CSV table of C-alpha atoms in Angstrom, one decimal:
chain,number,residue,atom,x,y,z
A,1,MET,CA,-10.6,-145.6,-93.7
A,2,LYS,CA,-13.4,-144.2,-95.9
A,3,ILE,CA,-13.9,-140.5,-96.6
A,4,ASP,CA,-16.8,-139.4,-98.6
A,5,SER,CA,-16.1,-137.9,-102.0
A,6,ILE,CA,-16.5,-134.2,-102.6
A,7,LYS,CA,-19.2,-132.6,-104.5
A,8,ASN,CA,-17.9,-129.1,-105.1
A,9,GLY,CA,-14.6,-128.1,-103.6
A,10,PHE,CA,-10.8,-129.0,-103.5
A,11,VAL,CA,-8.5,-131.7,-102.9
A,12,ILE,CA,-5.1,-130.6,-101.9
A,13,ASP,CA,-3.0,-133.7,-102.8
A,14,HIS,CA,0.8,-134.6,-102.6
A,15,ILE,CA,1.3,-132.6,-99.4
A,16,THR,CA,4.6,-133.5,-97.8
A,17,ALA,CA,3.8,-135.7,-94.9
A,18,GLY,CA,3.6,-133.6,-91.7
A,19,ASN,CA,2.7,-130.4,-93.5
A,20,ALA,CA,-1.1,-130.8,-93.5
A,21,MET,CA,-1.8,-129.3,-90.1
A,22,LYS,CA,0.4,-126.3,-90.9
A,23,ILE,CA,-1.5,-125.7,-94.1
A,24,TYR,CA,-4.8,-126.2,-92.2
A,25,ASN,CA,-3.9,-123.6,-89.8
A,26,LEU,CA,-2.4,-121.1,-92.3
A,27,LEU,CA,-5.4,-121.3,-94.6
A,28,GLY,CA,-7.7,-120.8,-91.7
A,29,LEU,CA,-9.6,-124.0,-92.6
A,30,GLY,CA,-10.7,-124.4,-89.0
A,31,ASN,CA,-13.0,-121.4,-89.5
A,32,LEU,CA,-15.0,-123.0,-92.3
A,33,ASP,CA,-18.5,-124.3,-91.9
A,34,CYS,CA,-18.2,-127.0,-94.5
A,35,ARG,CA,-16.7,-130.5,-94.2
A,36,VAL,CA,-12.9,-130.6,-94.2
A,37,ALA,CA,-10.9,-133.8,-94.1
A,38,LEU,CA,-7.4,-133.8,-93.1
A,39,ILE,CA,-5.6,-137.1,-93.9
A,40,THR,CA,-2.1,-137.7,-92.9
A,41,ASN,CA,0.5,-140.4,-93.7
A,42,VAL,CA,-1.3,-141.7,-96.7
A,43,PRO,CA,0.9,-144.3,-98.6
A,44,SER,CA,2.2,-142.9,-101.8
A,45,ASN,CA,4.2,-144.5,-104.6
A,46,LYS,CA,6.0,-141.3,-105.5
A,47,MET,CA,6.5,-139.8,-102.0
A,48,GLY,CA,6.5,-142.8,-99.6
A,49,LYS,CA,3.8,-141.1,-97.6
A,50,LYS,CA,1.9,-137.9,-98.1
A,51,ASP,CA,-0.9,-135.8,-96.5
A,52,ILE,CA,-4.2,-134.9,-98.1
A,53,ILE,CA,-6.7,-132.2,-97.3
A,54,LYS,CA,-10.3,-132.3,-98.8
A,55,ILE,CA,-12.5,-129.3,-98.6
A,56,ASP,CA,-16.1,-129.7,-99.5
A,57,ASP,CA,-16.9,-126.1,-100.5
A,58,ASP,CA,-16.2,-123.8,-103.3
A,59,ILE,CA,-14.0,-121.4,-101.3
A,60,VAL,CA,-11.0,-119.3,-102.5
A,61,ILE,CA,-7.8,-120.9,-101.5
A,62,ASP,CA,-4.7,-118.7,-101.0
A,63,THR,CA,-2.3,-120.5,-103.3
A,64,ASP,CA,0.5,-118.2,-102.3
A,65,ILE,CA,0.3,-119.6,-98.8
A,66,LEU,CA,0.1,-123.1,-100.2
A,67,GLY,CA,2.9,-122.6,-102.6
A,68,PHE,CA,5.1,-121.2,-99.9
A,69,VAL,CA,4.5,-124.0,-97.4
A,70,ASP,CA,4.6,-126.9,-99.9
A,71,PRO,CA,5.3,-126.0,-103.5
A,72,ASN,CA,5.1,-129.7,-104.5
A,73,ALA,CA,1.5,-130.1,-103.4
A,74,THR,CA,-1.3,-130.0,-106.1
A,75,VAL,CA,-4.7,-128.7,-106.0
A,76,ASN,CA,-7.6,-130.6,-107.6
A,77,ILE,CA,-10.7,-128.6,-108.3
A,78,ILE,CA,-13.9,-130.7,-108.0
A,79,LYS,CA,-17.2,-129.8,-109.7
A,80,ASP,CA,-20.2,-132.1,-109.4
A,81,GLU,CA,-17.8,-134.9,-108.0
A,82,VAL,CA,-15.5,-134.7,-111.0
A,83,ILE,CA,-12.0,-133.2,-111.2
A,84,VAL,CA,-12.2,-130.3,-113.7
A,85,ASP,CA,-8.8,-128.7,-113.1
A,86,LYS,CA,-5.5,-129.5,-111.5
A,87,LYS,CA,-3.3,-126.7,-110.4
A,88,LYS,CA,0.5,-127.0,-109.9
A,89,LEU,CA,1.7,-124.7,-107.3
A,90,GLU,CA,4.6,-122.3,-107.6
A,91,LEU,CA,6.6,-120.4,-105.0
A,92,PRO,CA,4.9,-117.0,-104.7
A,93,GLU,CA,7.0,-114.0,-105.5
A,94,LYS,CA,5.6,-112.1,-102.6
A,95,LEU,CA,4.1,-113.2,-99.3
A,96,THR,CA,1.9,-110.8,-97.4
A,97,ASN,CA,1.1,-111.4,-93.7
A,98,VAL,CA,1.9,-115.1,-93.9
A,99,ILE,CA,5.1,-115.2,-91.9
A,100,LYS,CA,6.6,-112.6,-89.4
A,101,CYS,CA,10.1,-111.0,-89.5
A,102,LYS,CA,12.1,-112.2,-86.5
A,103,ASN,CA,14.8,-109.4,-86.7
A,104,PRO,CA,14.4,-107.4,-83.5
A,105,ARG,CA,15.9,-104.4,-85.4
A,106,CYS,CA,13.3,-104.4,-88.1
A,107,ILE,CA,10.8,-101.7,-88.2
A,108,THR,CA,8.0,-104.3,-88.1
A,109,SER,CA,9.2,-105.3,-84.6
A,110,VAL,CA,7.8,-101.9,-83.2
A,111,GLU,CA,5.2,-100.9,-85.7
A,112,GLN,CA,2.8,-103.9,-85.6
A,113,GLU,CA,0.3,-102.6,-88.0
A,114,LEU,CA,2.7,-102.7,-90.9
A,115,PRO,CA,2.0,-105.6,-93.3
A,116,GLN,CA,4.6,-108.4,-93.0
A,117,ILE,CA,5.9,-108.6,-96.6
A,118,PHE,CA,8.5,-111.0,-97.8
A,119,ASN,CA,9.9,-111.2,-101.3
A,120,LEU,CA,11.4,-114.4,-103.0
A,121,THR,CA,15.0,-113.5,-103.5
A,122,ASP,CA,16.4,-116.9,-104.5
A,123,LYS,CA,14.0,-119.3,-106.2
A,124,GLU,CA,16.4,-122.2,-106.2
A,125,LYS,CA,17.1,-122.2,-102.5
A,126,GLN,CA,13.6,-120.9,-101.7
A,127,VAL,CA,14.9,-117.9,-99.8
A,128,TYR,CA,12.5,-115.2,-98.8
A,129,ARG,CA,13.6,-111.9,-97.3
A,130,CYS,CA,11.8,-109.2,-95.4
A,131,LEU,CA,10.9,-106.2,-97.6
A,132,TYR,CA,12.0,-103.8,-94.9
A,133,CYS,CA,15.1,-105.2,-93.5
A,134,GLU,CA,16.0,-108.0,-95.9
A,135,THR,CA,16.4,-110.5,-93.1
A,136,LYS,CA,16.1,-114.1,-94.3
A,137,ALA,CA,12.8,-115.8,-93.4
A,138,ASN,CA,12.9,-118.9,-91.5
A,139,ASN,CA,10.7,-121.0,-93.8
A,140,ALA,CA,10.6,-124.1,-91.5
B,1,MET,CA,8.7,-88.9,-107.6
B,2,ARG,CA,11.7,-91.0,-106.6
B,3,SER,CA,13.3,-91.8,-103.3
B,4,LEU,CA,16.7,-93.3,-102.5
B,5,ILE,CA,16.5,-96.1,-100.0
B,6,ASP,CA,19.0,-98.6,-101.2
B,7,ILE,CA,22.1,-97.8,-103.2
B,8,LEU,CA,20.9,-100.3,-105.8
B,9,ASP,CA,17.9,-98.0,-106.4
B,10,LEU,CA,20.4,-96.2,-108.6
B,11,ASN,CA,21.8,-97.8,-111.7
B,12,THR,CA,25.5,-97.4,-112.5
B,13,ASP,CA,24.7,-94.7,-115.2
B,14,GLU,CA,22.8,-92.7,-112.6
B,15,ILE,CA,25.8,-93.0,-110.2
B,16,SER,CA,28.1,-91.8,-112.9
B,17,GLN,CA,25.9,-88.8,-113.5
B,18,LEU,CA,25.8,-88.0,-109.8
B,19,ILE,CA,29.5,-88.2,-109.6
B,20,ASP,CA,29.9,-86.0,-112.7
B,21,LYS,CA,27.4,-83.5,-111.1
B,22,ALA,CA,29.3,-83.5,-107.8
B,23,ASN,CA,32.6,-82.9,-109.6
B,24,ASP,CA,31.0,-80.0,-111.4
B,25,ILE,CA,29.7,-78.6,-108.1
B,26,ILE,CA,33.2,-78.8,-106.6
B,27,ALA,CA,34.6,-77.0,-109.7
B,28,ASN,CA,31.8,-74.3,-110.0
B,29,PRO,CA,30.0,-73.9,-106.6
B,30,ALA,CA,28.6,-70.5,-107.5
B,31,LYS,CA,26.6,-72.0,-110.4
B,32,TYR,CA,24.6,-74.0,-107.8
B,33,SER,CA,24.1,-71.5,-105.0
B,34,GLU,CA,20.5,-70.6,-105.9
B,35,LYS,CA,19.4,-73.9,-107.5
B,36,CYS,CA,17.1,-74.8,-104.6
B,37,ARG,CA,15.8,-71.3,-103.6
B,38,GLY,CA,12.4,-71.7,-101.9
B,39,LYS,CA,12.8,-75.5,-101.4
B,40,LYS,CA,12.9,-77.2,-98.0
B,41,LEU,CA,14.7,-80.3,-96.8
B,42,ALA,CA,13.3,-82.1,-93.7
B,43,THR,CA,16.0,-83.9,-91.7
B,44,LEU,CA,14.2,-86.5,-89.6
B,45,PHE,CA,16.9,-88.0,-87.4
B,46,PHE,CA,15.5,-90.5,-84.9
B,47,GLU,CA,19.1,-91.4,-84.0
B,48,PRO,CA,22.1,-89.2,-83.3
B,49,SER,CA,24.4,-88.2,-86.1
B,50,THR,CA,26.9,-85.4,-86.7
B,51,ARG,CA,28.3,-85.9,-90.1
B,52,THR,CA,25.3,-87.1,-92.0
B,53,ARG,CA,22.8,-84.6,-90.7
B,54,LEU,CA,25.1,-81.6,-90.9
B,55,SER,CA,26.2,-82.8,-94.4
B,56,PHE,CA,22.6,-82.8,-95.6
B,57,GLU,CA,21.9,-79.4,-94.0
B,58,ALA,CA,25.1,-77.9,-95.4
B,59,ALA,CA,24.3,-79.4,-98.9
B,60,MET,CA,20.8,-77.9,-98.8
B,61,TYR,CA,22.0,-74.4,-97.6
B,62,GLU,CA,24.7,-74.4,-100.3
B,63,LEU,CA,22.0,-75.0,-102.9
B,64,GLY,CA,20.1,-71.9,-101.5
B,65,GLY,CA,17.4,-74.0,-99.8
B,66,ASN,CA,16.2,-74.2,-96.3
B,67,VAL,CA,16.2,-77.0,-93.7
B,68,LEU,CA,13.8,-78.1,-90.9
B,69,GLY,CA,13.6,-81.1,-88.8
B,70,PHE,CA,14.8,-82.8,-85.6
B,71,SER,CA,18.0,-84.6,-84.5
B,72,ALA,CA,16.7,-87.0,-81.9
B,73,ALA,CA,13.6,-89.2,-81.6
B,74,GLN,CA,12.7,-87.7,-78.1
B,75,ASN,CA,12.3,-84.3,-79.9
B,76,SER,CA,9.7,-85.6,-82.3
B,77,SER,CA,6.1,-87.1,-82.2
B,78,ALA,CA,7.7,-90.5,-82.3
B,79,ALA,CA,8.1,-90.1,-78.5
B,80,LYS,CA,4.4,-89.9,-78.4
B,81,GLY,CA,4.0,-93.1,-80.3
B,82,GLU,CA,3.5,-91.7,-83.9
B,83,SER,CA,4.2,-94.2,-86.6
B,84,VAL,CA,6.9,-93.6,-89.2
B,85,ALA,CA,4.1,-93.6,-91.9
B,86,ASP,CA,2.2,-90.8,-90.2
B,87,THR,CA,5.4,-88.8,-89.6
B,88,ALA,CA,6.2,-89.1,-93.3
B,89,LYS,CA,2.7,-88.0,-94.4
B,90,THR,CA,2.9,-85.1,-92.0
B,91,THR,CA,6.4,-84.0,-93.1
B,92,SER,CA,5.3,-84.2,-96.7
B,93,CYS,CA,3.0,-81.3,-96.0
B,94,TYR,CA,5.9,-79.1,-94.9
B,95,ALA,CA,8.9,-80.1,-96.9
B,96,ASP,CA,9.9,-80.8,-100.5
B,97,ILE,CA,12.3,-83.7,-99.7
B,98,ILE,CA,13.0,-85.7,-96.6
B,99,ALA,CA,16.3,-87.2,-95.3
B,100,MET,CA,15.5,-89.8,-92.6
B,101,ARG,CA,17.8,-91.7,-90.2
B,102,HIS,CA,16.1,-94.3,-88.0
B,103,PRO,CA,17.4,-97.0,-85.7
B,104,LYS,CA,15.0,-99.5,-87.1
B,105,GLU,CA,15.8,-101.2,-90.4
B,106,GLY,CA,13.3,-100.4,-93.1
B,107,ALA,CA,11.9,-97.4,-91.5
B,108,PRO,CA,12.9,-95.1,-94.5
B,109,LEU,CA,11.3,-97.5,-96.8
B,110,VAL,CA,8.1,-97.2,-94.9
B,111,ALA,CA,8.4,-93.4,-95.0
B,112,ALA,CA,8.9,-93.5,-98.8
B,113,MET,CA,5.8,-95.7,-99.2
B,114,ASN,CA,3.8,-93.0,-97.4
B,115,ALA,CA,5.4,-89.7,-98.2
B,116,THR,CA,4.3,-87.6,-101.2
B,117,VAL,CA,7.9,-86.2,-101.5
B,118,PRO,CA,11.2,-87.9,-102.2
B,119,VAL,CA,12.7,-89.7,-99.2
B,120,ILE,CA,16.5,-90.2,-98.7
B,121,ASN,CA,17.6,-93.0,-96.4
B,122,ALA,CA,20.2,-91.4,-94.2
B,123,GLY,CA,20.9,-94.7,-92.4
B,124,ASP,CA,18.6,-97.4,-91.0
B,125,GLY,CA,20.0,-99.4,-88.2
B,126,GLY,CA,22.7,-101.8,-89.4
B,127,HIS,CA,21.1,-102.0,-92.8
B,128,ASN,CA,21.6,-99.5,-95.5
B,129,HIS,CA,23.3,-96.0,-95.8
B,130,PRO,CA,23.2,-95.1,-99.4
B,131,THR,CA,24.4,-91.5,-99.2
B,132,GLN,CA,27.5,-92.7,-97.4
B,133,THR,CA,28.0,-95.1,-100.2
B,134,LEU,CA,27.7,-92.3,-102.8
B,135,THR,CA,30.2,-90.4,-100.7
B,136,ASP,CA,32.5,-93.4,-100.8
B,137,LEU,CA,32.1,-93.9,-104.5
B,138,LEU,CA,32.8,-90.2,-105.2
B,139,THR,CA,35.9,-90.4,-103.0
B,140,ILE,CA,37.2,-93.6,-104.7
B,141,TYR,CA,36.5,-92.0,-108.2
B,142,ARG,CA,38.3,-88.8,-107.3
B,143,GLU,CA,41.3,-90.7,-105.7
B,144,LYS,CA,41.6,-93.5,-108.3
B,145,GLY,CA,40.0,-92.0,-111.4
B,146,ARG,CA,37.9,-95.2,-111.8
B,147,LEU,CA,35.4,-97.5,-110.0
B,148,ASP,CA,36.6,-100.7,-111.6
B,149,ASN,CA,39.7,-102.9,-111.5
B,150,LEU,CA,40.3,-102.4,-107.8
B,151,THR,CA,41.2,-104.5,-104.8
B,152,VAL,CA,39.1,-103.2,-101.9
B,153,GLY,CA,39.7,-104.2,-98.3
B,154,PHE,CA,37.0,-103.8,-95.7
B,155,CYS,CA,38.3,-103.9,-92.1
B,156,GLY,CA,36.6,-104.1,-88.8
B,157,ASP,CA,32.9,-104.6,-88.1
B,158,LEU,CA,31.6,-106.1,-91.3
B,159,LYS,CA,28.5,-107.6,-89.6
B,160,PHE,CA,26.7,-104.4,-88.4
B,161,GLY,CA,28.6,-102.0,-90.6
B,162,ARG,CA,25.8,-100.7,-92.9
B,163,THR,CA,28.2,-98.6,-94.9
B,164,VAL,CA,30.1,-101.7,-95.7
B,165,HIS,CA,27.1,-103.6,-96.9
B,166,SER,CA,26.0,-100.7,-99.1
B,167,LEU,CA,29.4,-100.1,-100.6
B,168,ILE,CA,30.0,-103.8,-101.3
B,169,SER,CA,26.5,-103.9,-103.1
B,170,ALA,CA,27.4,-100.8,-105.1
B,171,LEU,CA,30.9,-102.0,-106.1
B,172,SER,CA,29.7,-105.4,-107.1
B,173,ARG,CA,28.3,-103.9,-110.3
B,174,TYR,CA,31.7,-102.8,-111.6
B,175,GLU,CA,34.2,-104.9,-113.5
B,176,ASN,CA,37.1,-106.7,-111.8
B,177,ILE,CA,36.6,-105.7,-108.3
B,178,LYS,CA,38.3,-108.0,-105.7
B,179,PHE,CA,36.9,-107.8,-102.2
B,180,VAL,CA,39.1,-108.6,-99.1
B,181,LEU,CA,37.0,-108.9,-96.0
B,182,ILE,CA,39.0,-108.5,-92.8
B,183,SER,CA,37.2,-109.0,-89.5
B,184,PRO,CA,37.1,-111.0,-86.3
B,185,GLU,CA,35.1,-114.2,-86.6
B,186,GLU,CA,32.1,-112.7,-84.6
B,187,LEU,CA,31.8,-109.6,-87.0
B,188,LYS,CA,32.0,-111.3,-90.3
B,189,LEU,CA,29.9,-110.1,-93.3
B,190,PRO,CA,26.3,-111.3,-93.1
B,191,SER,CA,25.1,-114.0,-95.4
B,192,TYR,CA,22.8,-111.8,-97.4
B,193,VAL,CA,25.6,-109.6,-98.5
B,194,LYS,CA,27.8,-112.6,-99.3
B,195,GLU,CA,25.0,-113.9,-101.4
B,196,VAL,CA,25.3,-110.8,-103.6
B,197,LEU,CA,29.0,-111.6,-104.1
B,198,LYS,CA,28.4,-115.3,-104.9
B,199,LYS,CA,25.5,-114.5,-107.2
B,200,ASN,CA,27.6,-112.2,-109.3
B,201,ASN,CA,30.6,-114.6,-109.2
B,202,LEU,CA,32.7,-111.9,-107.6
B,203,GLU,CA,36.1,-112.7,-106.2
B,204,TYR,CA,36.3,-112.3,-102.4
B,205,VAL,CA,38.5,-113.5,-99.6
B,206,GLN,CA,37.8,-113.5,-95.8
B,207,THR,CA,40.6,-113.2,-93.3
B,208,THR,CA,41.2,-112.2,-89.8
B,209,ASP,CA,44.7,-110.9,-90.6
B,210,LEU,CA,45.0,-107.4,-91.9
B,211,ASP,CA,48.8,-107.3,-92.2
B,212,SER,CA,49.0,-110.3,-94.6
B,213,VAL,CA,46.6,-108.8,-97.1
B,214,MET,CA,47.8,-105.1,-96.8
B,215,PRO,CA,50.2,-105.2,-99.8
B,216,GLU,CA,47.5,-106.1,-102.4
B,217,LEU,CA,45.0,-103.4,-101.4
B,218,ASP,CA,44.2,-100.3,-103.5
B,219,ILE,CA,41.5,-99.2,-101.1
B,220,LEU,CA,41.4,-99.9,-97.3
B,221,TYR,CA,38.0,-99.2,-95.9
B,222,MET,CA,38.2,-99.0,-92.1
B,223,THR,CA,35.2,-99.2,-89.9
B,224,ARG,CA,34.4,-98.6,-86.2
B,225,VAL,CA,33.1,-101.4,-83.9
B,226,GLN,CA,29.8,-99.7,-83.0
B,227,ARG,CA,28.8,-99.9,-79.4
B,228,GLU,CA,25.2,-99.1,-80.3
B,229,ARG,CA,24.8,-102.2,-82.5
B,230,PHE,CA,25.6,-104.6,-79.5
B,231,PHE,CA,22.9,-105.9,-77.2
B,232,ASN,CA,25.6,-106.7,-74.7
B,233,GLU,CA,28.5,-104.5,-73.5
B,234,GLU,CA,30.8,-107.4,-72.9
B,235,ASP,CA,30.9,-108.4,-76.5
B,236,TYR,CA,31.5,-104.8,-77.5
B,237,LEU,CA,34.5,-104.5,-75.1
B,238,ARG,CA,36.0,-107.7,-76.3
B,239,LEU,CA,35.9,-106.8,-80.0
B,240,LYS,CA,36.3,-103.0,-80.1
B,241,ASP,CA,40.1,-103.0,-80.4
B,242,SER,CA,40.3,-105.8,-83.0
B,243,TYR,CA,42.0,-103.8,-85.7
B,244,ILE,CA,43.8,-100.5,-85.0
B,245,LEU,CA,45.6,-98.9,-88.0
B,246,TYR,CA,48.9,-97.3,-87.1
B,247,PRO,CA,51.7,-96.0,-89.3
B,248,GLU,CA,53.9,-99.2,-89.0
B,249,ARG,CA,51.1,-101.2,-90.4
B,250,LEU,CA,51.2,-99.2,-93.6
B,251,VAL,CA,54.9,-100.1,-94.3
B,252,ASN,CA,53.9,-102.9,-96.7
B,253,ALA,CA,50.9,-101.1,-98.2
B,254,LYS,CA,50.9,-99.7,-101.8
B,255,ALA,CA,52.4,-96.3,-102.2
B,256,ASP,CA,49.0,-95.1,-103.5
B,257,ILE,CA,46.6,-97.0,-101.3
B,258,SER,CA,43.6,-94.8,-100.3
B,259,ILE,CA,42.5,-95.1,-96.7
B,260,LEU,CA,38.8,-94.5,-96.2
B,261,HIS,CA,36.6,-94.4,-93.1
B,262,PRO,CA,33.0,-93.4,-92.9
B,263,LEU,CA,33.7,-91.8,-89.4
B,264,PRO,CA,33.2,-91.2,-86.6
B,265,ARG,CA,36.4,-93.0,-85.6
B,266,VAL,CA,37.2,-93.9,-82.0
B,267,ASN,CA,40.7,-95.4,-82.0
B,268,GLU,CA,40.7,-97.6,-85.0
B,269,ILE,CA,42.9,-95.3,-87.1
B,270,SER,CA,45.7,-93.6,-85.2
B,271,VAL,CA,45.8,-89.9,-85.5
B,272,ALA,CA,49.4,-90.2,-86.6
B,273,ILE,CA,48.1,-91.4,-90.0
B,274,ASP,CA,45.9,-88.3,-90.5
B,275,ASP,CA,48.7,-86.4,-92.2
B,276,ASP,CA,49.6,-89.2,-94.5
B,277,PRO,CA,48.7,-88.2,-98.0
B,278,ARG,CA,47.0,-91.7,-98.4
B,279,ALA,CA,44.5,-90.9,-95.6
B,280,CYS,CA,41.3,-89.8,-97.4
B,281,TYR,CA,38.7,-89.8,-94.6
B,282,PHE,CA,38.5,-86.1,-94.1
B,283,LYS,CA,38.3,-85.5,-97.9
B,284,GLN,CA,35.5,-88.1,-97.8
B,285,VAL,CA,33.5,-85.9,-95.3
B,286,LEU,CA,33.8,-83.0,-97.7
B,287,ASN,CA,32.9,-85.2,-100.7
B,288,GLY,CA,29.7,-86.2,-98.8
B,289,LYS,CA,28.3,-82.7,-98.9
B,290,PHE,CA,28.8,-82.4,-102.6
B,291,ILE,CA,27.4,-85.8,-103.6
B,292,ARG,CA,24.4,-85.0,-101.4
B,293,MET,CA,24.0,-81.7,-103.2
B,294,ALA,CA,24.0,-83.6,-106.4
B,295,LEU,CA,21.4,-86.1,-105.1
B,296,ILE,CA,19.0,-83.4,-103.8
B,297,LEU,CA,19.2,-81.7,-107.3
B,298,LYS,CA,18.5,-85.1,-108.9
B,299,LEU,CA,15.5,-86.1,-106.7
B,300,LEU,CA,14.0,-82.6,-106.8
B,301,GLU,CA,14.5,-82.7,-110.5
B,302,VAL,CA,16.3,-79.4,-110.6
B,303,GLU,CA,18.5,-79.0,-113.7
């Protein structure tokens, strides 16, 4: 399978196999005008198999969302068809409007205009909790 | 401008200062009777309460201040669909400080993010109730003379009991506290509170048997199984009588055990225990007024 190389844009590499579609949706890549390639189940020495997303445009990527969904992914920044930078992702300290609180007793369940904010409370176990009610987020 | 939303918003030095201030108020009430002259406290109670609301109101009156507010959501603009943020902004125009109780968890935090005056969380759903915790800490301090080196039993509804969650968080910062968690399986302490204990390497045991752990307790904190926290009446009826404290159960207790309860009680402590000198729950009510006086003074920055 051949996918053209990118001129200016990003390659999100080392995505855990199966996560690409989730990232595609959360980053709103379907709304872009440019070419976006979503490649799944690519053989990988390190990971067995992995997903890759290529974006042929110089957009701003929300690395918080990316870091939350797949902290092991890497972002390669491409300029004039050359990788000029590689970004390692980290779990973001705070997530705003990425996931929703599922606690029916939370104030966000009745006031839908409130921003959905989650804070990283346990980095090791990747635990996020709702700012308002402290309910644990379901990261899956 | 500071608010009190979670007991952990206060460090242990600040809690000591509040306890000292409350003790001074108890010893010299006249000294404080005009401290808040001209100031207004808004009590925004979206959920019924007797003790907490009256305690806040009594506290403000005893400081020489005034009180305005409502005691049920249907008596406020919330009934018309007003958001918590707008209610907080509006109330800030009328009052110098706000005490808010709300059935939804996190509502007082939303109020604090939008108010221009200090907001005190007077209870948000099954989440936090920091002024009850201050009340409990003052009571423990006055009964035991310390907040460290204690074995503290929590009994009853540890799942929805917000007073339990707040008090455990607060006590987890003191040396050598052993927690004994007594509840039916269905009402065990939620994982996020247990995480606090584990993270701080604190000793705790979970049990369903109150009698077996009674002899080791310095403090027994009883709670009510709260009907309003259950979505289904059947579960409430099945669990409501899980633990009832009657005099015979205290036979093996320490001679100086202190029995606390945030009140209201239904039947979980027999009235036969009320006259036992170890029953502290009505003293606790009175302490609640004094610690709220100390808190109002602190948040209004009145010396």
